[in-house]
PDB file of N, CA and C in Angstrom:
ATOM      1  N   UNK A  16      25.587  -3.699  -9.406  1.00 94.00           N
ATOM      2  CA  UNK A  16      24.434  -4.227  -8.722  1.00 94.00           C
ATOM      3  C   UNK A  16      24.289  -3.513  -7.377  1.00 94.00           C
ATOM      4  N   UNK A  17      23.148  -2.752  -7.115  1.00 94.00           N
ATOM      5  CA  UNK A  17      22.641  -2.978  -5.682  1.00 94.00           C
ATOM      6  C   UNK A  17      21.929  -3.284  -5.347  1.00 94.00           C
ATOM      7  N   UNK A  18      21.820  -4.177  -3.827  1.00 94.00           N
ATOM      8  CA  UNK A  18      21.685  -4.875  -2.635  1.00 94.00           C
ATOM      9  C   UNK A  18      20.310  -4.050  -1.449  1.00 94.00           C
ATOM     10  N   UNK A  19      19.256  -4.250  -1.435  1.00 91.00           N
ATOM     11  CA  UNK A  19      18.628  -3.195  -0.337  1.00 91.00           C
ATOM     12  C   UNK A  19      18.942  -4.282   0.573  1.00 91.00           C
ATOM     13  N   UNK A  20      18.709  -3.477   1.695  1.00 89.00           N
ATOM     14  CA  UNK A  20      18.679  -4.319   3.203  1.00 89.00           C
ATOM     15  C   UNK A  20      17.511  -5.032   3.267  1.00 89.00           C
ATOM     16  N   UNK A  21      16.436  -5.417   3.074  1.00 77.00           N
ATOM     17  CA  UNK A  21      14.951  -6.287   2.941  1.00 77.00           C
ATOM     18  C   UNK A  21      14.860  -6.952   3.979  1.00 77.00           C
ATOM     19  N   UNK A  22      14.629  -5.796   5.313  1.00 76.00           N
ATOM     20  CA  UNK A  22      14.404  -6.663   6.445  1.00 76.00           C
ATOM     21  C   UNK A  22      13.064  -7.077   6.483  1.00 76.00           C
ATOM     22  N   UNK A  23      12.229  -6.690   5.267  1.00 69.00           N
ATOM     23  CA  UNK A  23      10.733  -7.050   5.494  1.00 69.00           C
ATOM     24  C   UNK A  23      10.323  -8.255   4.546  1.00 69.00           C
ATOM     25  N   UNK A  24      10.862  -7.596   3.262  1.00 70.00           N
ATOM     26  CA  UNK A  24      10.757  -9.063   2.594  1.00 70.00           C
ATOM     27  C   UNK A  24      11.714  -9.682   1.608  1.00 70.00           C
ATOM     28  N   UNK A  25      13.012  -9.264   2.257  1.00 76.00           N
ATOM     29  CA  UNK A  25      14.388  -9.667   1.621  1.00 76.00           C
ATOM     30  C   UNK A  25      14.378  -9.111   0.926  1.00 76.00           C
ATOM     31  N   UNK A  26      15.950  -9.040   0.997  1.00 87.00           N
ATOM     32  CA  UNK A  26      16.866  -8.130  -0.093  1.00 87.00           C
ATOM     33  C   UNK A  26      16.282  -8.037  -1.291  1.00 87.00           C
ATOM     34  N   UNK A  27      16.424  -6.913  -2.392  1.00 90.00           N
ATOM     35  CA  UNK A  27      15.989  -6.969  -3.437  1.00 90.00           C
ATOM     36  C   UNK A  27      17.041  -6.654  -4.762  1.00 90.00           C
ATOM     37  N   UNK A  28      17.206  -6.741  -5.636  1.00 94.00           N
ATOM     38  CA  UNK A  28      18.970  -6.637  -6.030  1.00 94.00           C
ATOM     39  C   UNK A  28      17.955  -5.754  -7.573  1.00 94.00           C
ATOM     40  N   UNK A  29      18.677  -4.838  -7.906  1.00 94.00           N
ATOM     41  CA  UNK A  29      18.781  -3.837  -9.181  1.00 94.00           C
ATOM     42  C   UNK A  29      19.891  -3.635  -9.797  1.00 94.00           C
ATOM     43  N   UNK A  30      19.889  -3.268 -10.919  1.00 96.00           N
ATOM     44  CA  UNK A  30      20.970  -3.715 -11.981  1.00 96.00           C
ATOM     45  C   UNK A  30      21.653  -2.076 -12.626  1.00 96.00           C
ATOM     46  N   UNK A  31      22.812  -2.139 -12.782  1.00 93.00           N
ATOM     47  CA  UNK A  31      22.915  -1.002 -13.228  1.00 93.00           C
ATOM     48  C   UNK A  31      22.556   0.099 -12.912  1.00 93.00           C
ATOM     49  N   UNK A  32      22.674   1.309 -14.143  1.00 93.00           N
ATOM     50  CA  UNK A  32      22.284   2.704 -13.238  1.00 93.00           C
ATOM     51  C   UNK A  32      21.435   2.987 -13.183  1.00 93.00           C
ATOM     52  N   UNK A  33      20.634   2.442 -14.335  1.00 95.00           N
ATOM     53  CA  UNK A  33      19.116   2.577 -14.179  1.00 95.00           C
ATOM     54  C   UNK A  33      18.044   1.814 -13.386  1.00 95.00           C
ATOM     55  N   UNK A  34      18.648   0.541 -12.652  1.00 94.00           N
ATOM     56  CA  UNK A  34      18.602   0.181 -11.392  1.00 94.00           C
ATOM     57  C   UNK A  34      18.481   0.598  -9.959  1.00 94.00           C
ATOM     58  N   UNK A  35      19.619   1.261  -9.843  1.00 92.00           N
ATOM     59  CA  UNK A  35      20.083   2.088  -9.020  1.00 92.00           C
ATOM     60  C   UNK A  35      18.993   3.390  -8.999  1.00 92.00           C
ATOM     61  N   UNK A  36      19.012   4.002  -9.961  1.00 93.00           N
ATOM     62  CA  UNK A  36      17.797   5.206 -10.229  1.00 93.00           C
ATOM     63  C   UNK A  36      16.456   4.148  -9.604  1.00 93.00           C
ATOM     64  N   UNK A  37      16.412   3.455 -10.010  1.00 94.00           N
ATOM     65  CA  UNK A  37      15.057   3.272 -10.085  1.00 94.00           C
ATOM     66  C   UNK A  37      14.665   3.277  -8.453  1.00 94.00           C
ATOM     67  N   UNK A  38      15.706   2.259  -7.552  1.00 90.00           N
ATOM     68  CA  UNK A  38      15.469   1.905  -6.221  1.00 90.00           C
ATOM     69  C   UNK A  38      15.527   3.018  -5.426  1.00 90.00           C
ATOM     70  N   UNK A  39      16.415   4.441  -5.380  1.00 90.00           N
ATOM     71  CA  UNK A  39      15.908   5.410  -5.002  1.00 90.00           C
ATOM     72  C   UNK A  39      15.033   5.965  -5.195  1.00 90.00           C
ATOM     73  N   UNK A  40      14.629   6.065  -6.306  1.00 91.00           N
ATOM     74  CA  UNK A  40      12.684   6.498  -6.581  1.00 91.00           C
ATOM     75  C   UNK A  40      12.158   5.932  -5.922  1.00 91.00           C
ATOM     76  N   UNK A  41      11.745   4.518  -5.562  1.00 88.00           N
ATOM     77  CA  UNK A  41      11.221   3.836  -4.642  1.00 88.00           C
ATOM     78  C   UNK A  41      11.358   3.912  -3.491  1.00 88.00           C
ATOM     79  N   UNK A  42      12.539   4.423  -2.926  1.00 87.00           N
ATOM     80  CA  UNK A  42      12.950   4.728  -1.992  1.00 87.00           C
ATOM     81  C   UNK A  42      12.133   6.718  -1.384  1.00 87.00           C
ATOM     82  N   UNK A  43      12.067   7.060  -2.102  1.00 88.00           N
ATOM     83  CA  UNK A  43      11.937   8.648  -2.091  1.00 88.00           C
ATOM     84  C   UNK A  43      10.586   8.574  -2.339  1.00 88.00           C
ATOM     85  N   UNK A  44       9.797   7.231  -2.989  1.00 90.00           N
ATOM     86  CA  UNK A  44       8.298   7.690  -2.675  1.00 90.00           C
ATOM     87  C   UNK A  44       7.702   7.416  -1.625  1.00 90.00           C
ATOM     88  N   UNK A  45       8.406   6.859  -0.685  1.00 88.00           N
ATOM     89  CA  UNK A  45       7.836   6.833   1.011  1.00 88.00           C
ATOM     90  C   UNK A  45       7.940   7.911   1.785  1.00 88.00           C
ATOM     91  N   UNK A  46       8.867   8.915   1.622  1.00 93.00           N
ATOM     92  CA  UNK A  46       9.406  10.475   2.398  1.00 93.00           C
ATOM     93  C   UNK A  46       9.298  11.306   1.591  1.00 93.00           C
ATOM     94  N   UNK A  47       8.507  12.338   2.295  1.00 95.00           N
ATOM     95  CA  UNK A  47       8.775  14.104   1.680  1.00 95.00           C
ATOM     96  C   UNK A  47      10.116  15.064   1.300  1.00 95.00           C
ATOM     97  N   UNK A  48      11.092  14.274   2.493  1.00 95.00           N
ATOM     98  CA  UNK A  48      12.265  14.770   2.295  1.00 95.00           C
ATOM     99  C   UNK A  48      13.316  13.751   2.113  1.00 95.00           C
ATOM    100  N   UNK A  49      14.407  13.404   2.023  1.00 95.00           N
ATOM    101  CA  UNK A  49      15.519  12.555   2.232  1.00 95.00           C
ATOM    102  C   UNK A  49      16.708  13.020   2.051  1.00 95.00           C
ATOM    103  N   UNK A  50      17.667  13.061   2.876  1.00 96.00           N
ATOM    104  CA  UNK A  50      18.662  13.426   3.088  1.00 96.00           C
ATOM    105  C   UNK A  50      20.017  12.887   3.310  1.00 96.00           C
ATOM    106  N   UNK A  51      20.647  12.557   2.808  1.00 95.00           N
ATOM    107  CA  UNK A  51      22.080  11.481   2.974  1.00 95.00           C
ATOM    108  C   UNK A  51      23.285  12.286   3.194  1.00 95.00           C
ATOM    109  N   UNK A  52      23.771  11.746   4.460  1.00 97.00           N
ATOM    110  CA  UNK A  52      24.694  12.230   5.179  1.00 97.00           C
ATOM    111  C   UNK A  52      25.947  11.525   5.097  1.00 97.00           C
ATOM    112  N   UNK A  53      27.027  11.473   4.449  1.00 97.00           N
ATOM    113  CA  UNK A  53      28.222  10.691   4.613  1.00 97.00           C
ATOM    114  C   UNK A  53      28.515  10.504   5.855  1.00 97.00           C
ATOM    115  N   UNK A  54      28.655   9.899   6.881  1.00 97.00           N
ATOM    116  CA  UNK A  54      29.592   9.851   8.224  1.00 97.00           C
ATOM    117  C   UNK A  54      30.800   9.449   8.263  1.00 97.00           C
ATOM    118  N   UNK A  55      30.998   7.863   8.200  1.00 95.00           N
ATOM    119  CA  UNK A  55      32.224   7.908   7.430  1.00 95.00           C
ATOM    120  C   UNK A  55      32.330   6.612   6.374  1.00 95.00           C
ATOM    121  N   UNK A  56      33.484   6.712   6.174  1.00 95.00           N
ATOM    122  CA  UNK A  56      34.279   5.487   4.706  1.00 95.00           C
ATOM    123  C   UNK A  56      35.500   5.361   4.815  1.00 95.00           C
ATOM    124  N   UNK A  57      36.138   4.065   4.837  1.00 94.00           N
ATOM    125  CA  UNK A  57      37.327   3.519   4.583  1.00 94.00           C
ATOM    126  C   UNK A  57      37.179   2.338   3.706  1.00 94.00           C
ATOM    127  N   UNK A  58      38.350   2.293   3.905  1.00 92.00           N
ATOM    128  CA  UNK A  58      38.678   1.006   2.788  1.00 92.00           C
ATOM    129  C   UNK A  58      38.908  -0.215   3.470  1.00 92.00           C
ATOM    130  N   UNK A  59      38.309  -1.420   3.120  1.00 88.00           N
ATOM    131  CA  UNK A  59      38.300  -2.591   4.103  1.00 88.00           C
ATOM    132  C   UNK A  59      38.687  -3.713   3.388  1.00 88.00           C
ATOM    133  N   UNK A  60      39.757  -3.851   2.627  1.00 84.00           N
ATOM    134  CA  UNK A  60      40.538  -4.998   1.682  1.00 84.00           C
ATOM    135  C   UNK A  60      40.314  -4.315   0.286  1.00 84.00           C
ATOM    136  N   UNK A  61      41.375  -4.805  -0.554  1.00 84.00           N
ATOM    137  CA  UNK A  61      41.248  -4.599  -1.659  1.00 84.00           C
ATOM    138  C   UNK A  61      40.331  -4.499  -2.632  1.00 84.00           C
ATOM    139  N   UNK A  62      40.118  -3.511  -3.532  1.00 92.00           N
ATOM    140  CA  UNK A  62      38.613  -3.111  -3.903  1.00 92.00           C
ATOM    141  C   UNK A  62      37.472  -2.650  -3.011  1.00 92.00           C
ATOM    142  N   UNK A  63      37.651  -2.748  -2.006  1.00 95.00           N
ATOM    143  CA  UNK A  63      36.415  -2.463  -1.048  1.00 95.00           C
ATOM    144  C   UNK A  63      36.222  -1.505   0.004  1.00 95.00           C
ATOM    145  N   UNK A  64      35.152  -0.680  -0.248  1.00 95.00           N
ATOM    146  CA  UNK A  64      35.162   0.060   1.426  1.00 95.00           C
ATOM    147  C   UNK A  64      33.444   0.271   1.925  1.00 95.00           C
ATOM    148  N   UNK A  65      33.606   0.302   2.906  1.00 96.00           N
ATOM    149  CA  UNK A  65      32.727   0.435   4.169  1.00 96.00           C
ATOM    150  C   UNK A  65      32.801   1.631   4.352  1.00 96.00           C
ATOM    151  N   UNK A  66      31.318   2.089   4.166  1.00 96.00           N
ATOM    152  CA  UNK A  66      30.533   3.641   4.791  1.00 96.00           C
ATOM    153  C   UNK A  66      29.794   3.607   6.032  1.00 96.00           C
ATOM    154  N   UNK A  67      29.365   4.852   6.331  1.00 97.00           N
ATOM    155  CA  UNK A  67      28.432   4.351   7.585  1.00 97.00           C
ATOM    156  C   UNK A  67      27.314   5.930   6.662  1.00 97.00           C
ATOM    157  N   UNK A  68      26.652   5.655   6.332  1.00 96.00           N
ATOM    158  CA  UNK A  68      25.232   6.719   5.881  1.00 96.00           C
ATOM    159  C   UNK A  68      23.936   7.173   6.706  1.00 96.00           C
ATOM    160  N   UNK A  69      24.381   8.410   7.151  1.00 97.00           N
ATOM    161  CA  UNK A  69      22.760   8.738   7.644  1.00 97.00           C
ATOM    162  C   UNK A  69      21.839   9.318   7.228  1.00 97.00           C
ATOM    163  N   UNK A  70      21.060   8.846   6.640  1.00 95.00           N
ATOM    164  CA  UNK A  70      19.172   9.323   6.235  1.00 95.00           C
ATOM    165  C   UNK A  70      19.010  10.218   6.926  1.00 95.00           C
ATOM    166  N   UNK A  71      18.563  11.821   6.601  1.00 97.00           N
ATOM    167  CA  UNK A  71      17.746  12.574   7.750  1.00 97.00           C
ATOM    168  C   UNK A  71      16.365  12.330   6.540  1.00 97.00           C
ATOM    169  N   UNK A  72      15.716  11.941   7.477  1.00 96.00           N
ATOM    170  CA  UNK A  72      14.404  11.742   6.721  1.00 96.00           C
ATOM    171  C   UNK A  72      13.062  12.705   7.533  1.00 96.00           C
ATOM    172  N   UNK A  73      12.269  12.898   6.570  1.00 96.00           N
ATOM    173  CA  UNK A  73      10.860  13.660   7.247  1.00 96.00           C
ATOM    174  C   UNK A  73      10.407  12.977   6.662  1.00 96.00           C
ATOM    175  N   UNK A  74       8.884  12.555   6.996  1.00 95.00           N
ATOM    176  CA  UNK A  74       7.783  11.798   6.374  1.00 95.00           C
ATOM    177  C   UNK A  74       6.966  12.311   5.736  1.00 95.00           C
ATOM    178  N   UNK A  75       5.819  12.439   4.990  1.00 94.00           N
ATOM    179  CA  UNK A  75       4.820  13.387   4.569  1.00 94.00           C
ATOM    180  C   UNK A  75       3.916  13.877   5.491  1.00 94.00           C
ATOM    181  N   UNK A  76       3.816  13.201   6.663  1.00 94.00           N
ATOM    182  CA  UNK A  76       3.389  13.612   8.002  1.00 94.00           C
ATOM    183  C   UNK A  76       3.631  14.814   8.269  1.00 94.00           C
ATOM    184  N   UNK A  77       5.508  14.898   7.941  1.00 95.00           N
ATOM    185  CA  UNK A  77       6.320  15.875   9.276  1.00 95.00           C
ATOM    186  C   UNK A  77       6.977  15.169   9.994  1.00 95.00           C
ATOM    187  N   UNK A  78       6.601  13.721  10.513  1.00 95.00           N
ATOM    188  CA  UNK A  78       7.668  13.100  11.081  1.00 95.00           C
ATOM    189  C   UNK A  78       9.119  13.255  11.077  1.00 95.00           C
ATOM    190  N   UNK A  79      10.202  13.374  11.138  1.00 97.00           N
ATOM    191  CA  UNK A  79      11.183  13.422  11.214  1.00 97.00           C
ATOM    192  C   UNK A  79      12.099  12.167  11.993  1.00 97.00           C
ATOM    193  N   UNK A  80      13.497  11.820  11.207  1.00 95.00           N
ATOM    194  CA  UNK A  80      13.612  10.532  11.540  1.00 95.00           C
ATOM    195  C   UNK A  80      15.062  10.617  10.832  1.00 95.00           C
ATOM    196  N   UNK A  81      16.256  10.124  11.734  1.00 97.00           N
ATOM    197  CA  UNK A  81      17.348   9.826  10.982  1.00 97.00           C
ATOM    198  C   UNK A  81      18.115   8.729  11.471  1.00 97.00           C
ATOM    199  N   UNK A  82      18.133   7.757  10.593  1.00 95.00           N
ATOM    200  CA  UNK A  82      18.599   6.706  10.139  1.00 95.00           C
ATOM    201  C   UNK A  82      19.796   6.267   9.833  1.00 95.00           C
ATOM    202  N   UNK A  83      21.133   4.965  10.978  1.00 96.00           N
ATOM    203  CA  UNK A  83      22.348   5.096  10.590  1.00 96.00           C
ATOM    204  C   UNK A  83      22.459   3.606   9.699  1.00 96.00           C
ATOM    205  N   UNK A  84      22.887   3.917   8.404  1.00 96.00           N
ATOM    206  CA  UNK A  84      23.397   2.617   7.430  1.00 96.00           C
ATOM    207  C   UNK A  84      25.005   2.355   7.121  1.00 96.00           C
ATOM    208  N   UNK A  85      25.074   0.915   7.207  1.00 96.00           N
ATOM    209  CA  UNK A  85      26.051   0.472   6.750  1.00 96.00           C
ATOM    210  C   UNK A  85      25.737   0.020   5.139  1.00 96.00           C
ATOM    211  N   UNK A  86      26.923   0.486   4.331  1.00 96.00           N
ATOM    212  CA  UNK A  86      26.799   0.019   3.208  1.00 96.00           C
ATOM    213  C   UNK A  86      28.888  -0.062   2.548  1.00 96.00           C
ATOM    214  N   UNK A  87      28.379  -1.490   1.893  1.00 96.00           N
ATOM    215  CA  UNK A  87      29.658  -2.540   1.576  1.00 96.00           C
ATOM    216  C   UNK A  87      29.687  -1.953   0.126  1.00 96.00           C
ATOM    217  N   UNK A  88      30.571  -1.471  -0.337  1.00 96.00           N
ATOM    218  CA  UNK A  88      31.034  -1.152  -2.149  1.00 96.00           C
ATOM    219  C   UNK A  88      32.155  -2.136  -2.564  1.00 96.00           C
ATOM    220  N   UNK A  89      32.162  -2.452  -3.827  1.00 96.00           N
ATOM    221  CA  UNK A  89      33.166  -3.486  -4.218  1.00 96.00           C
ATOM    222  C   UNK A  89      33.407  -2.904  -5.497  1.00 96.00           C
ATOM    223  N   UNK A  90      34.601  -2.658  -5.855  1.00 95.00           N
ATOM    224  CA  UNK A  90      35.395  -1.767  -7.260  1.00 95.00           C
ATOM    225  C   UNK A  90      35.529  -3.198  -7.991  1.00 95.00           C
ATOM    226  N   UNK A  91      35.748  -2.954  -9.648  1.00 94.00           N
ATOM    227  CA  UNK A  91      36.164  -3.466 -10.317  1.00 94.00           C
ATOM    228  C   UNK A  91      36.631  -2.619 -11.656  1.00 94.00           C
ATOM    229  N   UNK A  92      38.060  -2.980 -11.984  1.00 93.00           N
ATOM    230  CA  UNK A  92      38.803  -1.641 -13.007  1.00 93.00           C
ATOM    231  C   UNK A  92      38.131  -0.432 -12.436  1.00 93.00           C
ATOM    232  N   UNK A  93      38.147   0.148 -11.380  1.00 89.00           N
ATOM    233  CA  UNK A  93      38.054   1.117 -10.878  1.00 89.00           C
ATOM    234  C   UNK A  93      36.410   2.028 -10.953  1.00 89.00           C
ATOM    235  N   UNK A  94      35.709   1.186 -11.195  1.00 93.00           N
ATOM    236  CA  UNK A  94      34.563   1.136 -11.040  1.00 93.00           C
ATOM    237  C   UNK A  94      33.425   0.471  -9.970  1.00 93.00           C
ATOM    238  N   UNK A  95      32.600   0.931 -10.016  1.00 93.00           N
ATOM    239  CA  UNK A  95      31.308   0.590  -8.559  1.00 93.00           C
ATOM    240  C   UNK A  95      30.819  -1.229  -9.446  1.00 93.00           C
ATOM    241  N   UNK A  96      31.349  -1.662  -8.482  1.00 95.00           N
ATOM    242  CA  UNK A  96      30.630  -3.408  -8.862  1.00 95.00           C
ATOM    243  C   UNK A  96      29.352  -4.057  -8.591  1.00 95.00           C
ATOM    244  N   UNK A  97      29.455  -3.331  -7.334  1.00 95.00           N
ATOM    245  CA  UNK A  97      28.273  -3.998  -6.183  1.00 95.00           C
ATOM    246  C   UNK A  97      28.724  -3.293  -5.368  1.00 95.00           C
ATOM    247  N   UNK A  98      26.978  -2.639  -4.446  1.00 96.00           N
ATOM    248  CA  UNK A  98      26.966  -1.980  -3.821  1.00 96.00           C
ATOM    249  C   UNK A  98      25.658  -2.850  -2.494  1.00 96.00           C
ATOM    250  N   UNK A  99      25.888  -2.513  -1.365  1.00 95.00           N
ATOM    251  CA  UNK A  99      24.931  -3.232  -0.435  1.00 95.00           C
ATOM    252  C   UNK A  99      24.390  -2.618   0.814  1.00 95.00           C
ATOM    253  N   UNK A 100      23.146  -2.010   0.835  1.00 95.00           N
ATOM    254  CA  UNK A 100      22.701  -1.775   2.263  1.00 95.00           C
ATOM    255  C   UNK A 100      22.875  -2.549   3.446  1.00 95.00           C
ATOM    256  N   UNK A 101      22.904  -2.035   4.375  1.00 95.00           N
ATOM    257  CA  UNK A 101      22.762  -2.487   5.141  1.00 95.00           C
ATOM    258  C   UNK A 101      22.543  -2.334   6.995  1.00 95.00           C
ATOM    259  N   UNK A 102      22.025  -3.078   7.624  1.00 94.00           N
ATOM    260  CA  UNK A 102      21.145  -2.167   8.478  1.00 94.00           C
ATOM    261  C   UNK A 102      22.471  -1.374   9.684  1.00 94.00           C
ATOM    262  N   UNK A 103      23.681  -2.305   9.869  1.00 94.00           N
ATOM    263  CA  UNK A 103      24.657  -1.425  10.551  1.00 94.00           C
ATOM    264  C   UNK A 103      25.818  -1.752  10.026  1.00 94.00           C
ATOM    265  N   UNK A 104      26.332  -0.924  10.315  1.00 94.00           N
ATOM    266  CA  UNK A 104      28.104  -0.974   9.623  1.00 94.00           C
ATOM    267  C   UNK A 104      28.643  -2.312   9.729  1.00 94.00           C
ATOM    268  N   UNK A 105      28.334  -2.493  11.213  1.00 94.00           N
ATOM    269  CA  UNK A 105      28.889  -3.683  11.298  1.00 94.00           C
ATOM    270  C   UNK A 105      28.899  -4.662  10.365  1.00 94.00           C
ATOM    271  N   UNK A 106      27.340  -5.044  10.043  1.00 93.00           N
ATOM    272  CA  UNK A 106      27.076  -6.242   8.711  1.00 93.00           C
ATOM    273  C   UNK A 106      27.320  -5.562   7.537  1.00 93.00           C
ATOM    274  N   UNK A 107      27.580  -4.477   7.364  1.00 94.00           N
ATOM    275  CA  UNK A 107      28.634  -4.196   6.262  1.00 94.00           C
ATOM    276  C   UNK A 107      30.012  -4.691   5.847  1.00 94.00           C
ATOM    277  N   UNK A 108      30.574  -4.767   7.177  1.00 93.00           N
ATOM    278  CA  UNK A 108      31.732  -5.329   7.228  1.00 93.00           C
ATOM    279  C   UNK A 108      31.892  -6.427   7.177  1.00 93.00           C
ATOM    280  N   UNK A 109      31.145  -7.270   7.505  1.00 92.00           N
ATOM    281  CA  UNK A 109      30.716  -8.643   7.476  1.00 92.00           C
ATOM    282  C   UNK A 109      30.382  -9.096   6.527  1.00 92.00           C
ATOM    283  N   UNK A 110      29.944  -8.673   5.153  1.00 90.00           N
ATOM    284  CA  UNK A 110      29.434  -8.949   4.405  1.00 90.00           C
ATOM    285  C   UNK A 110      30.093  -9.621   3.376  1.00 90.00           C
ATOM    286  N   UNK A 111      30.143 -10.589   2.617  1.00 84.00           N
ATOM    287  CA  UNK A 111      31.007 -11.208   1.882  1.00 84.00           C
ATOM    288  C   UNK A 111      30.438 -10.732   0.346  1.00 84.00           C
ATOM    289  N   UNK A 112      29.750 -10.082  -0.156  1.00 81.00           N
ATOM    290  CA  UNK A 112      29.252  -9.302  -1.133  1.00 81.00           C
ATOM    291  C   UNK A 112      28.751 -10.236  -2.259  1.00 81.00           C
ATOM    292  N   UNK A 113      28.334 -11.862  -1.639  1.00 70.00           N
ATOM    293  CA  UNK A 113      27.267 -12.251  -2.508  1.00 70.00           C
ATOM    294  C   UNK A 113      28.806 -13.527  -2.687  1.00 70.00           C
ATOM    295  N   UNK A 114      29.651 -13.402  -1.935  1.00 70.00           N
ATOM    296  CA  UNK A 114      30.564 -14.907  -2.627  1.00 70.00           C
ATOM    297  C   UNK A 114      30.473 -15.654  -1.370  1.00 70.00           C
ATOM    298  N   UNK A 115      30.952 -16.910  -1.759  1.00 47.00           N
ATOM    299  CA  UNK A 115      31.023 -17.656  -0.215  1.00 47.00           C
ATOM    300  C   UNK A 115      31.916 -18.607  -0.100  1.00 47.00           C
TER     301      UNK A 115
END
């Protein structure tokens, strides 16, 4: 499963890989360019690690614009479980990945 950040009209959750495909398409039909930058990743408890991702983005304008994300991953049998945007690392880290 991934998680967008939906600071506009809440999170939106996609399923699988063809999920996943799909929300970057959606994602990539707002910008001319998009660009994802690893910064960094560790591991933050068992099964889990915390990235920090930067977008270099251009707009169809030309605008230009780069963007820092936190995003929460959760393994299961050594696989991607759930995955979660998010707007800074911090609430990445924070994030309890949908349990409570």
């Amino acid at each position: 499963m991934f998680v967008t950040r939906g600071e506009i009209a809440g999170p939106l959750e996609f399923h699988g890989h063809d999920g996943f495909r799909k929300a970057l398409a959606e994602f990539a039909e707002s910008w001319a360019e998009m660009r994802p930058e690893l910064i960094e990743a560790e591991e933050a408890g068992h099964d889990r690690m915390v990235t920090t991702i930067r977008w270099h983005l251009r707009g169809h304008g030309g605008v230009a614009l780069d963007v820092d994300e936190g995003w929460a991953v959760w393994f299961r049998d050594g696989k991607v479980a759930r995955m979660e945007q998010h707007a800074s690392r911090e609430a990445a880290e924070a994030s309890s990945g949908g349990q409570t």
